[in-house]
Amino acid sequence: MAMKLQVVGVGKDYLIPVIERVSFSVEAGEFVCLLGPNGCGKTTLLRIIGGLEPATRGTVLLDDRPVVAGDAHSRKVGVVFQEDRLLPWMTLAENVALVLKPLGLPAAERRAIARRHLGLAGLAGFEDYYPGRTSGGMRQRAAIARALAIEPDVLLMDEPFGALDAQNRRIMQNEVRRIWKETRRTILFVTHSIEEAVAIGTTLIMMSARPSRLRETIRNDGRIERAKLIDDLNTMIMEEVERQQGGAPS
Ligand SMILES: Nc1ncnc2c1ncn2[C@@H]1O[C@H](COP(=O)(O)OP(=O)(O)OP(=O)(O)O)[C@@H](O)[C@H]1O
Ligand SMILES: [Mg+2]
């Protein structure tokens, strides 16, 4: 089941403050794209939301219950990283089935679920291929299938198509949009590409330069003309990149 996500005053300091304070909320079943200049803390924020890292300030709520970093079993959060992170010595189906093991399902059921999700990701017929024998686009689909197989309440994607060529990228954008329509998961999707965000997100969130805050939240409901929206977002990101370059080094 999709869950509502609330980020409440979340901040993170490493050696320098990275995220000052960010608050936003994502309704269940929304597809949110997160944009912002390099190094503003997008990956850090995703890791905090996923419970992979503690916040320095603030709280993340999933359906009103706080996410506790390291407490992996309290929530089902699917994560897709920029690189596919598949194990090369396992087939695609085995890679997907592996993440189901901690859920305590019997082996036959794990295999069936893995095959079903590979099918959903457009990989029917390739279940028994090893990652090394498939294309980059196929591996990224398998990584998406793996994230979806646990039936996550929230799906976090960190520039999942960054390593793909333009054509594969467009295909994958359509695929992820289709999967989202079919499964209605809450998705938080980080991207560098404004065109990509405008093409697939229902809500666009722009972070500011580091130490970051929220610069803008835009409902991508077609009310603003697409070309103008892309233009406005490009202007915003250029301003933030300039601000960041004027600040501390990354
Ligand atoms: N584990 C860590 N320890 C110390 N500093 C870190 C750590 N992780 C990230 N940082 C710093 O936090 C800042 C934000 O990093 P982060 O990867 O979250 O940014 P990002 O917005 O995802 O960048 P990019 O657009 O390049 O992916 C950077 O300055 C980075 O050096
Ligand atoms: Mg990043």
Coordinates of C-alpha atoms and ligand atoms in Angstrom, one line a residue:
M1 CA 0.0 0.0 0.0
A2 CA 1.2 3.5 -0.8
M3 CA 2.0 5.7 2.1
K4 CA 2.0 9.4 2.8
L5 CA 5.5 10.8 3.3
Q6 CA 6.2 13.8 5.5
V7 CA 9.6 15.5 5.8
V8 CA 9.5 17.8 8.8
G9 CA 12.3 20.2 9.3
V10 CA 15.0 17.7 8.3
G11 CA 18.6 18.9 8.3
K12 CA 22.0 17.2 8.1
D13 CA 25.5 18.4 9.1
Y14 CA 28.6 16.5 8.1
L15 CA 31.8 18.5 8.5
I16 CA 29.8 21.3 7.0
P17 CA 26.0 21.9 7.2
V18 CA 24.6 20.2 4.0
I19 CA 20.9 20.4 4.5
E20 CA 19.8 23.3 6.6
R21 CA 16.1 22.5 7.0
V22 CA 13.7 21.0 4.5
S23 CA 10.0 20.3 4.9
F24 CA 7.5 18.9 2.4
S25 CA 4.9 16.3 2.3
V26 CA 4.0 13.8 -0.4
E27 CA 0.5 12.3 -0.6
A28 CA 0.1 8.6 -1.0
G29 CA 0.5 7.6 -4.6
E30 CA 2.2 10.8 -5.7
F31 CA 5.2 10.8 -8.0
V32 CA 7.6 13.5 -6.7
C33 CA 10.7 14.6 -8.6
L34 CA 13.5 16.2 -6.5
L35 CA 15.8 18.6 -8.3
G36 CA 18.7 20.7 -7.0
P37 CA 22.3 21.7 -7.7
N38 CA 25.1 19.2 -7.4
G39 CA 26.0 18.5 -3.8
C40 CA 23.0 20.2 -2.3
G41 CA 22.1 17.0 -0.4
K42 CA 19.6 15.2 -2.6
T43 CA 21.2 11.7 -2.0
T44 CA 21.6 12.5 1.7
L45 CA 17.9 13.4 2.0
L46 CA 16.9 10.2 0.1
R47 CA 19.1 8.1 2.5
I48 CA 17.5 9.8 5.5
I49 CA 14.0 9.2 4.2
G50 CA 14.9 5.6 3.5
G51 CA 16.2 5.1 7.1
L52 CA 19.7 4.5 5.8
E53 CA 21.1 7.5 7.6
P54 CA 20.1 9.5 10.7
A55 CA 19.1 13.2 10.3
T56 CA 20.8 15.8 12.4
R57 CA 17.5 17.7 12.8
G58 CA 13.9 17.0 12.1
T59 CA 11.8 13.9 11.4
V60 CA 10.5 11.8 8.6
L61 CA 7.0 10.4 8.9
L62 CA 5.5 7.6 6.9
D63 CA 1.8 7.5 7.4
D64 CA 2.4 9.6 10.6
R65 CA 4.9 7.2 12.1
P66 CA 8.6 8.3 12.4
V67 CA 11.3 6.6 10.3
V68 CA 14.1 5.4 12.6
A69 CA 17.5 5.1 10.9
G70 CA 18.8 1.6 10.9
D71 CA 15.5 0.1 11.9
A72 CA 15.2 -1.6 8.5
H73 CA 12.3 -3.9 9.3
S74 CA 9.8 -1.3 10.5
R75 CA 9.0 -0.1 6.9
K76 CA 9.1 -1.3 3.4
V77 CA 11.1 1.2 1.5
G78 CA 12.4 0.3 -2.0
V79 CA 15.5 2.0 -3.2
V80 CA 16.9 2.3 -6.7
F81 CA 20.4 3.8 -7.0
Q82 CA 22.1 5.3 -10.0
E83 CA 24.1 2.1 -10.6
D84 CA 22.1 -1.1 -10.7
R85 CA 23.9 -2.9 -7.8
L86 CA 23.0 -6.4 -9.1
L87 CA 25.1 -9.3 -8.0
P88 CA 26.9 -10.6 -11.2
W89 CA 27.0 -14.2 -10.1
M90 CA 23.2 -14.4 -9.7
T91 CA 20.6 -14.4 -12.5
L92 CA 18.1 -11.5 -12.6
A93 CA 15.4 -13.6 -11.0
E94 CA 17.8 -14.7 -8.2
N95 CA 18.9 -11.1 -7.6
V96 CA 15.2 -10.1 -7.2
A97 CA 14.4 -13.2 -5.1
L98 CA 17.3 -12.4 -2.7
V99 CA 15.7 -9.3 -1.3
L100 CA 12.5 -11.3 -0.5
K101 CA 14.5 -13.6 1.8
P102 CA 14.3 -11.4 4.9
L103 CA 10.5 -11.3 4.5
G104 CA 10.4 -15.0 5.4
L105 CA 8.6 -16.2 2.3
P106 CA 9.2 -19.8 1.0
A107 CA 11.6 -20.2 -1.9
A108 CA 8.9 -21.1 -4.5
E109 CA 6.9 -18.0 -3.6
R110 CA 10.1 -15.8 -3.8
R111 CA 10.8 -17.1 -7.2
A112 CA 7.2 -16.5 -8.4
I113 CA 7.2 -12.9 -7.0
A114 CA 10.6 -12.2 -8.7
R115 CA 9.3 -13.4 -12.0
R116 CA 6.2 -11.4 -11.8
H117 CA 8.0 -8.2 -11.0
L118 CA 10.6 -8.8 -13.8
G119 CA 7.6 -9.2 -16.1
L120 CA 6.1 -6.0 -14.9
A121 CA 9.5 -4.3 -15.6
G122 CA 9.5 -5.6 -19.2
L123 CA 11.9 -8.5 -18.6
A124 CA 9.7 -11.5 -19.3
G125 CA 11.9 -14.1 -20.9
F126 CA 15.1 -12.7 -19.4
E127 CA 14.6 -14.0 -15.8
D128 CA 17.5 -16.5 -16.1
Y129 CA 20.0 -14.2 -17.7
Y130 CA 23.1 -13.1 -15.7
P131 CA 23.5 -9.3 -15.4
G132 CA 26.6 -9.4 -17.5
R133 CA 24.7 -10.8 -20.5
T134 CA 22.1 -8.0 -20.5
S135 CA 22.2 -4.3 -21.5
G136 CA 22.4 -1.4 -19.1
G137 CA 18.7 -0.6 -19.6
M138 CA 17.8 -4.2 -18.8
R139 CA 19.9 -4.2 -15.6
Q140 CA 18.3 -0.9 -14.5
R141 CA 14.8 -2.5 -15.1
A142 CA 15.9 -5.4 -13.0
A143 CA 17.0 -3.0 -10.2
I144 CA 13.5 -1.4 -10.4
A145 CA 11.9 -4.9 -10.3
R146 CA 13.9 -5.7 -7.2
A147 CA 12.9 -2.5 -5.5
L148 CA 9.2 -3.2 -6.3
A149 CA 9.2 -6.9 -5.4
I150 CA 9.1 -6.1 -1.7
E151 CA 5.9 -4.1 -2.4
P152 CA 7.4 -1.0 -0.9
D153 CA 5.3 1.6 0.8
V154 CA 7.6 4.2 -0.7
L155 CA 9.9 3.9 -3.7
L156 CA 13.0 6.1 -3.6
M157 CA 15.0 6.5 -6.8
D158 CA 18.3 8.3 -6.9
E159 CA 19.1 9.3 -10.5
P160 CA 18.3 5.8 -11.6
F161 CA 18.7 6.5 -15.3
G162 CA 21.9 8.6 -15.1
A163 CA 24.0 5.9 -16.7
L164 CA 21.7 5.3 -19.6
D165 CA 21.9 6.8 -23.1
A166 CA 19.2 9.3 -24.2
Q167 CA 17.1 6.8 -26.0
N168 CA 17.1 4.2 -23.2
R169 CA 16.5 6.9 -20.8
R170 CA 13.3 7.9 -22.5
I171 CA 12.1 4.3 -22.7
M172 CA 12.8 3.9 -19.0
Q173 CA 10.9 7.2 -18.2
N174 CA 7.9 5.8 -19.9
E175 CA 8.3 2.4 -18.2
V176 CA 8.6 3.9 -14.7
R177 CA 5.6 6.1 -15.4
R178 CA 3.6 3.0 -16.5
I179 CA 4.7 1.0 -13.5
W180 CA 3.7 3.9 -11.3
K181 CA 0.3 4.0 -12.9
E182 CA -0.2 0.3 -12.4
T183 CA 1.1 0.0 -8.9
R184 CA 0.3 3.5 -7.5
R185 CA 3.3 3.6 -5.2
T186 CA 4.5 6.8 -3.6
I187 CA 7.6 7.6 -5.5
L188 CA 10.4 10.1 -4.7
F189 CA 12.7 10.4 -7.7
V190 CA 15.9 12.4 -7.7
T191 CA 17.1 13.6 -11.1
H192 CA 19.5 16.1 -12.6
S193 CA 17.4 16.5 -15.7
I194 CA 14.7 19.1 -15.6
E195 CA 13.1 17.6 -18.8
E196 CA 12.9 14.3 -17.1
A197 CA 11.3 15.7 -14.0
V198 CA 8.7 17.6 -16.0
A199 CA 8.0 14.5 -18.2
I200 CA 7.3 12.1 -15.3
G201 CA 6.7 13.9 -12.0
T202 CA 3.3 14.9 -10.6
T203 CA 5.0 17.3 -8.2
L204 CA 8.4 18.9 -8.6
I205 CA 10.5 20.0 -5.7
M206 CA 13.5 22.2 -6.2
M207 CA 16.2 22.4 -3.4
S208 CA 18.4 25.4 -3.0
A209 CA 22.2 25.6 -2.9
R210 CA 23.9 24.1 0.2
P211 CA 23.2 24.4 3.0
S212 CA 19.9 23.6 1.3
R213 CA 16.4 24.6 1.9
L214 CA 13.3 24.2 -0.3
R215 CA 13.4 26.6 -3.2
E216 CA 10.1 25.8 -4.8
T217 CA 7.4 23.2 -5.0
I218 CA 5.4 23.0 -8.2
R219 CA 2.3 20.9 -9.0
N220 CA 3.0 19.5 -12.5
D221 CA -0.6 19.3 -13.5
G222 CA -0.4 20.9 -17.0
R223 CA -1.6 24.3 -15.8
I224 CA 1.8 25.8 -16.5
E225 CA 2.8 25.4 -20.1
R226 CA 5.6 22.8 -20.4
A227 CA 8.1 24.9 -22.2
K228 CA 7.7 27.7 -19.7
L229 CA 8.0 25.4 -16.8
I230 CA 11.2 23.9 -18.1
D231 CA 12.5 27.5 -18.7
D232 CA 11.6 28.6 -15.1
L233 CA 13.2 25.6 -13.6
N234 CA 16.4 26.1 -15.6
T235 CA 16.6 29.7 -14.4
M236 CA 16.1 28.5 -10.8
I237 CA 18.8 25.8 -11.0
M238 CA 21.3 28.2 -12.6
E239 CA 20.8 30.7 -9.8
E240 CA 21.3 28.0 -7.2
V241 CA 24.4 26.6 -8.9
E242 CA 25.8 30.1 -8.9
R243 CA 25.0 30.6 -5.3
Q244 CA 26.6 27.3 -4.4
Q245 CA 29.7 28.1 -6.3
G246 CA 30.0 31.4 -4.4
G247 CA 29.8 29.4 -1.1
A248 CA 32.0 26.7 0.4
P249 CA 33.6 24.1 -1.8
S250 CA 31.9 20.7 -2.2
Ligands
LIG1 N1 29.1 10.4 4.5 C1 29.5 11.6 4.3 N2 30.4 12.2 5.0 C2 30.8 13.5 4.8 N3 30.2 14.3 3.9 C3 29.3 13.8 3.1 C4 28.8 12.4 3.3 N4 27.9 12.2 2.3 C5 27.7 13.3 1.6 N5 28.6 14.3 2.1 C6 28.7 15.7 1.6 O1 27.3 16.2 1.6 C7 27.1 17.0 0.5 C8 25.9 16.6 -0.2 O2 26.1 15.3 -0.8 P1 25.0 14.5 -1.6 O3 25.6 13.4 -2.2 O4 23.8 14.3 -0.7 O5 24.6 15.6 -2.7 P2 23.7 15.4 -4.0 O6 22.7 16.6 -4.0 O7 23.1 14.1 -4.1 O8 24.8 15.7 -5.1 P3 24.8 15.1 -6.6 O9 23.9 16.0 -7.4 O10 26.2 15.3 -7.0 O11 24.3 13.7 -6.6 C9 28.4 17.0 -0.3 O12 29.2 18.1 0.0 C10 29.1 15.7 0.2 O13 30.5 15.9 0.1
MG2 MG 23.4 12.5 -5.4

